[in-house]
Amino acid sequence: MEQLLTVDALISLFTLTVLEIVLGIDNIVFISILSGKLPESQQKRARRLGLGLAMFVRVLLLLSISWIMSLTQPLFNPGTWIGMQNPEWLEKTALSGRDLILLIGGLFLIYKSTAEIHEKLEGGEHGNPNAKALKFGQVIVQILLLDIVFSLDSVITAVGMADHVEIMIAAVVIAVAVMMLASETISRFVNQHPTVKMLALSFLLLIGVSLIAESFDQHIPKGYIYFAMAFSVFIEALNLRMKAKSEKPVKLHQPELPETKK
């Protein structure tokens, strides 16, 4: 216990908690969009259950670190199927268990984001009779699947930054608690502004592409992605502020006209 209360351990806990919150932003966005498809009475419960599942999955993975590390061992190499000879490319096309999870998760995220964008522009919101409402269980299953993908990234980051599993678990629990407090505000903001929702879906597309690239050892620094997201949100916030100002009618003082003689 004394080892967990040292200055180094506390700094590690704080740093890891901040990183877990940052890495959880995409998770909150995805949960917000999916929960928004449910009746309003179920949305809050879906968000809390989704984040609770995220915490459970991450803690479970942290307690299975040896299994997580075994996922990095190559299972097969599609490059050999097409006669690839370059050793460098053969190394990159070798797929491990972790790579397969990232690849499937990235493809699912791209599919889901594209389907959501299509629905927002041409689907259910325009009176499409074929549009089907999602059930609570379906939303939770989709959230759980993406929680597993997002948690892999989070857990691998935690393993690389902290020496004690207790610190990793504490950082995950604190980060999820903070995200639960912020999720309702973020969800309300995303759902109230259609342009922000489209931006959020575009972010998920970007993250899906980065997951697929990561599965083939093409690392895209997260800083680039988060900077692009933050810059887009900043520009959209300026647009919303300008729009709010322009919607207020400008009252002009009418000049007094001289009375006409009868």
JSON list of N, CA and C in Angstrom, two decimals, residues 39-68:
[
{"chain": "A", "resi": 39, "resn": "PRO", "atom": "N", "xyz": [-35.70, 6.07, -26.95]},
{"chain": "A", "resi": 39, "resn": "PRO", "atom": "CA", "xyz": [-36.64, 7.02, -26.32]},
{"chain": "A", "resi": 39, "resn": "PRO", "atom": "C", "xyz": [-35.94, 7.80, -25.22]},
{"chain": "A", "resi": 40, "resn": "GLU", "atom": "N", "xyz": [-36.37, 9.02, -25.02]},
{"chain": "A", "resi": 40, "resn": "GLU", "atom": "CA", "xyz": [-35.68, 9.91, -24.08]},
{"chain": "A", "resi": 40, "resn": "GLU", "atom": "C", "xyz": [-35.60, 9.32, -22.67]},
{"chain": "A", "resi": 41, "resn": "SER", "atom": "N", "xyz": [-36.62, 8.54, -22.28]},
{"chain": "A", "resi": 41, "resn": "SER", "atom": "CA", "xyz": [-36.64, 7.96, -20.94]},
{"chain": "A", "resi": 41, "resn": "SER", "atom": "C", "xyz": [-35.55, 6.90, -20.74]},
{"chain": "A", "resi": 42, "resn": "GLN", "atom": "N", "xyz": [-35.00, 6.35, -21.84]},
{"chain": "A", "resi": 42, "resn": "GLN", "atom": "CA", "xyz": [-33.99, 5.30, -21.74]},
{"chain": "A", "resi": 42, "resn": "GLN", "atom": "C", "xyz": [-32.57, 5.79, -22.02]},
{"chain": "A", "resi": 43, "resn": "GLN", "atom": "N", "xyz": [-32.44, 7.02, -22.49]},
{"chain": "A", "resi": 43, "resn": "GLN", "atom": "CA", "xyz": [-31.13, 7.49, -22.94]},
{"chain": "A", "resi": 43, "resn": "GLN", "atom": "C", "xyz": [-30.12, 7.59, -21.80]},
{"chain": "A", "resi": 44, "resn": "LYS", "atom": "N", "xyz": [-30.53, 8.16, -20.68]},
{"chain": "A", "resi": 44, "resn": "LYS", "atom": "CA", "xyz": [-29.61, 8.33, -19.56]},
{"chain": "A", "resi": 44, "resn": "LYS", "atom": "C", "xyz": [-29.13, 6.97, -19.04]},
{"chain": "A", "resi": 45, "resn": "ARG", "atom": "N", "xyz": [-30.06, 6.02, -18.94]},
{"chain": "A", "resi": 45, "resn": "ARG", "atom": "CA", "xyz": [-29.70, 4.68, -18.46]},
{"chain": "A", "resi": 45, "resn": "ARG", "atom": "C", "xyz": [-28.73, 4.00, -19.43]},
{"chain": "A", "resi": 46, "resn": "ALA", "atom": "N", "xyz": [-28.96, 4.19, -20.74]},
{"chain": "A", "resi": 46, "resn": "ALA", "atom": "CA", "xyz": [-28.08, 3.58, -21.74]},
{"chain": "A", "resi": 46, "resn": "ALA", "atom": "C", "xyz": [-26.68, 4.17, -21.65]},
{"chain": "A", "resi": 47, "resn": "ARG", "atom": "N", "xyz": [-26.57, 5.49, -21.45]},
{"chain": "A", "resi": 47, "resn": "ARG", "atom": "CA", "xyz": [-25.25, 6.13, -21.34]},
{"chain": "A", "resi": 47, "resn": "ARG", "atom": "C", "xyz": [-24.50, 5.61, -20.12]},
{"chain": "A", "resi": 48, "resn": "ARG", "atom": "N", "xyz": [-25.18, 5.55, -18.98]},
{"chain": "A", "resi": 48, "resn": "ARG", "atom": "CA", "xyz": [-24.52, 5.09, -17.76]},
{"chain": "A", "resi": 48, "resn": "ARG", "atom": "C", "xyz": [-24.14, 3.62, -17.84]},
{"chain": "A", "resi": 49, "resn": "LEU", "atom": "N", "xyz": [-25.04, 2.81, -18.40]},
{"chain": "A", "resi": 49, "resn": "LEU", "atom": "CA", "xyz": [-24.73, 1.39, -18.54]},
{"chain": "A", "resi": 49, "resn": "LEU", "atom": "C", "xyz": [-23.59, 1.18, -19.52]},
{"chain": "A", "resi": 50, "resn": "GLY", "atom": "N", "xyz": [-23.58, 1.97, -20.60]},
{"chain": "A", "resi": 50, "resn": "GLY", "atom": "CA", "xyz": [-22.50, 1.86, -21.59]},
{"chain": "A", "resi": 50, "resn": "GLY", "atom": "C", "xyz": [-21.16, 2.20, -20.99]},
{"chain": "A", "resi": 51, "resn": "LEU", "atom": "N", "xyz": [-21.07, 3.29, -20.22]},
{"chain": "A", "resi": 51, "resn": "LEU", "atom": "CA", "xyz": [-19.81, 3.67, -19.58]},
{"chain": "A", "resi": 51, "resn": "LEU", "atom": "C", "xyz": [-19.44, 2.68, -18.47]},
{"chain": "A", "resi": 52, "resn": "GLY", "atom": "N", "xyz": [-20.46, 2.15, -17.78]},
{"chain": "A", "resi": 52, "resn": "GLY", "atom": "CA", "xyz": [-20.19, 1.13, -16.77]},
{"chain": "A", "resi": 52, "resn": "GLY", "atom": "C", "xyz": [-19.60, -0.12, -17.39]},
{"chain": "A", "resi": 53, "resn": "LEU", "atom": "N", "xyz": [-20.12, -0.51, -18.55]},
{"chain": "A", "resi": 53, "resn": "LEU", "atom": "CA", "xyz": [-19.56, -1.67, -19.27]},
{"chain": "A", "resi": 53, "resn": "LEU", "atom": "C", "xyz": [-18.14, -1.38, -19.72]},
{"chain": "A", "resi": 54, "resn": "ALA", "atom": "N", "xyz": [-17.88, -0.13, -20.15]},
{"chain": "A", "resi": 54, "resn": "ALA", "atom": "CA", "xyz": [-16.53, 0.25, -20.56]},
{"chain": "A", "resi": 54, "resn": "ALA", "atom": "C", "xyz": [-15.56, 0.08, -19.41]},
{"chain": "A", "resi": 55, "resn": "MET", "atom": "N", "xyz": [-15.96, 0.52, -18.22]},
{"chain": "A", "resi": 55, "resn": "MET", "atom": "CA", "xyz": [-15.10, 0.38, -17.04]},
{"chain": "A", "resi": 55, "resn": "MET", "atom": "C", "xyz": [-14.89, -1.10, -16.71]},
{"chain": "A", "resi": 56, "resn": "PHE", "atom": "N", "xyz": [-15.95, -1.89, -16.77]},
{"chain": "A", "resi": 56, "resn": "PHE", "atom": "CA", "xyz": [-15.86, -3.32, -16.45]},
{"chain": "A", "resi": 56, "resn": "PHE", "atom": "C", "xyz": [-14.91, -4.03, -17.42]},
{"chain": "A", "resi": 57, "resn": "VAL", "atom": "N", "xyz": [-15.06, -3.72, -18.72]},
{"chain": "A", "resi": 57, "resn": "VAL", "atom": "CA", "xyz": [-14.21, -4.36, -19.74]},
{"chain": "A", "resi": 57, "resn": "VAL", "atom": "C", "xyz": [-12.74, -4.00, -19.52]},
{"chain": "A", "resi": 58, "resn": "ARG", "atom": "N", "xyz": [-12.46, -2.71, -19.23]},
{"chain": "A", "resi": 58, "resn": "ARG", "atom": "CA", "xyz": [-11.08, -2.27, -19.05]},
{"chain": "A", "resi": 58, "resn": "ARG", "atom": "C", "xyz": [-10.45, -2.90, -17.81]},
{"chain": "A", "resi": 59, "resn": "VAL", "atom": "N", "xyz": [-11.21, -2.96, -16.72]},
{"chain": "A", "resi": 59, "resn": "VAL", "atom": "CA", "xyz": [-10.68, -3.58, -15.50]},
{"chain": "A", "resi": 59, "resn": "VAL", "atom": "C", "xyz": [-10.43, -5.06, -15.75]},
{"chain": "A", "resi": 60, "resn": "LEU", "atom": "N", "xyz": [-11.35, -5.72, -16.45]},
{"chain": "A", "resi": 60, "resn": "LEU", "atom": "CA", "xyz": [-11.19, -7.15, -16.75]},
{"chain": "A", "resi": 60, "resn": "LEU", "atom": "C", "xyz": [-9.94, -7.39, -17.61]},
{"chain": "A", "resi": 61, "resn": "LEU", "atom": "N", "xyz": [-9.71, -6.52, -18.58]},
{"chain": "A", "resi": 61, "resn": "LEU", "atom": "CA", "xyz": [-8.53, -6.66, -19.43]},
{"chain": "A", "resi": 61, "resn": "LEU", "atom": "C", "xyz": [-7.25, -6.39, -18.64]},
{"chain": "A", "resi": 62, "resn": "LEU", "atom": "N", "xyz": [-7.31, -5.42, -17.72]},
{"chain": "A", "resi": 62, "resn": "LEU", "atom": "CA", "xyz": [-6.13, -5.12, -16.90]},
{"chain": "A", "resi": 62, "resn": "LEU", "atom": "C", "xyz": [-5.76, -6.31, -16.01]},
{"chain": "A", "resi": 63, "resn": "LEU", "atom": "N", "xyz": [-6.77, -7.05, -15.55]},
{"chain": "A", "resi": 63, "resn": "LEU", "atom": "CA", "xyz": [-6.52, -8.22, -14.72]},
{"chain": "A", "resi": 63, "resn": "LEU", "atom": "C", "xyz": [-6.07, -9.42, -15.55]},
{"chain": "A", "resi": 64, "resn": "SER", "atom": "N", "xyz": [-6.07, -9.23, -16.89]},
{"chain": "A", "resi": 64, "resn": "SER", "atom": "CA", "xyz": [-5.63, -10.31, -17.79]},
{"chain": "A", "resi": 64, "resn": "SER", "atom": "C", "xyz": [-4.48, -9.82, -18.67]},
{"chain": "A", "resi": 65, "resn": "ILE", "atom": "N", "xyz": [-3.53, -9.12, -18.02]},
{"chain": "A", "resi": 65, "resn": "ILE", "atom": "CA", "xyz": [-2.43, -8.49, -18.78]},
{"chain": "A", "resi": 65, "resn": "ILE", "atom": "C", "xyz": [-1.63, -9.52, -19.57]},
{"chain": "A", "resi": 66, "resn": "SER", "atom": "N", "xyz": [-1.38, -10.70, -18.95]},
{"chain": "A", "resi": 66, "resn": "SER", "atom": "CA", "xyz": [-0.60, -11.72, -19.66]},
{"chain": "A", "resi": 66, "resn": "SER", "atom": "C", "xyz": [-1.31, -12.16, -20.93]},
{"chain": "A", "resi": 67, "resn": "TRP", "atom": "N", "xyz": [-2.65, -12.25, -20.87]},
{"chain": "A", "resi": 67, "resn": "TRP", "atom": "CA", "xyz": [-3.42, -12.61, -22.07]},
{"chain": "A", "resi": 67, "resn": "TRP", "atom": "C", "xyz": [-3.36, -11.49, -23.11]},
{"chain": "A", "resi": 68, "resn": "ILE", "atom": "N", "xyz": [-3.42, -10.23, -22.63]},
{"chain": "A", "resi": 68, "resn": "ILE", "atom": "CA", "xyz": [-3.33, -9.08, -23.54]},
{"chain": "A", "resi": 68, "resn": "ILE", "atom": "C", "xyz": [-2.00, -9.09, -24.28]}
]
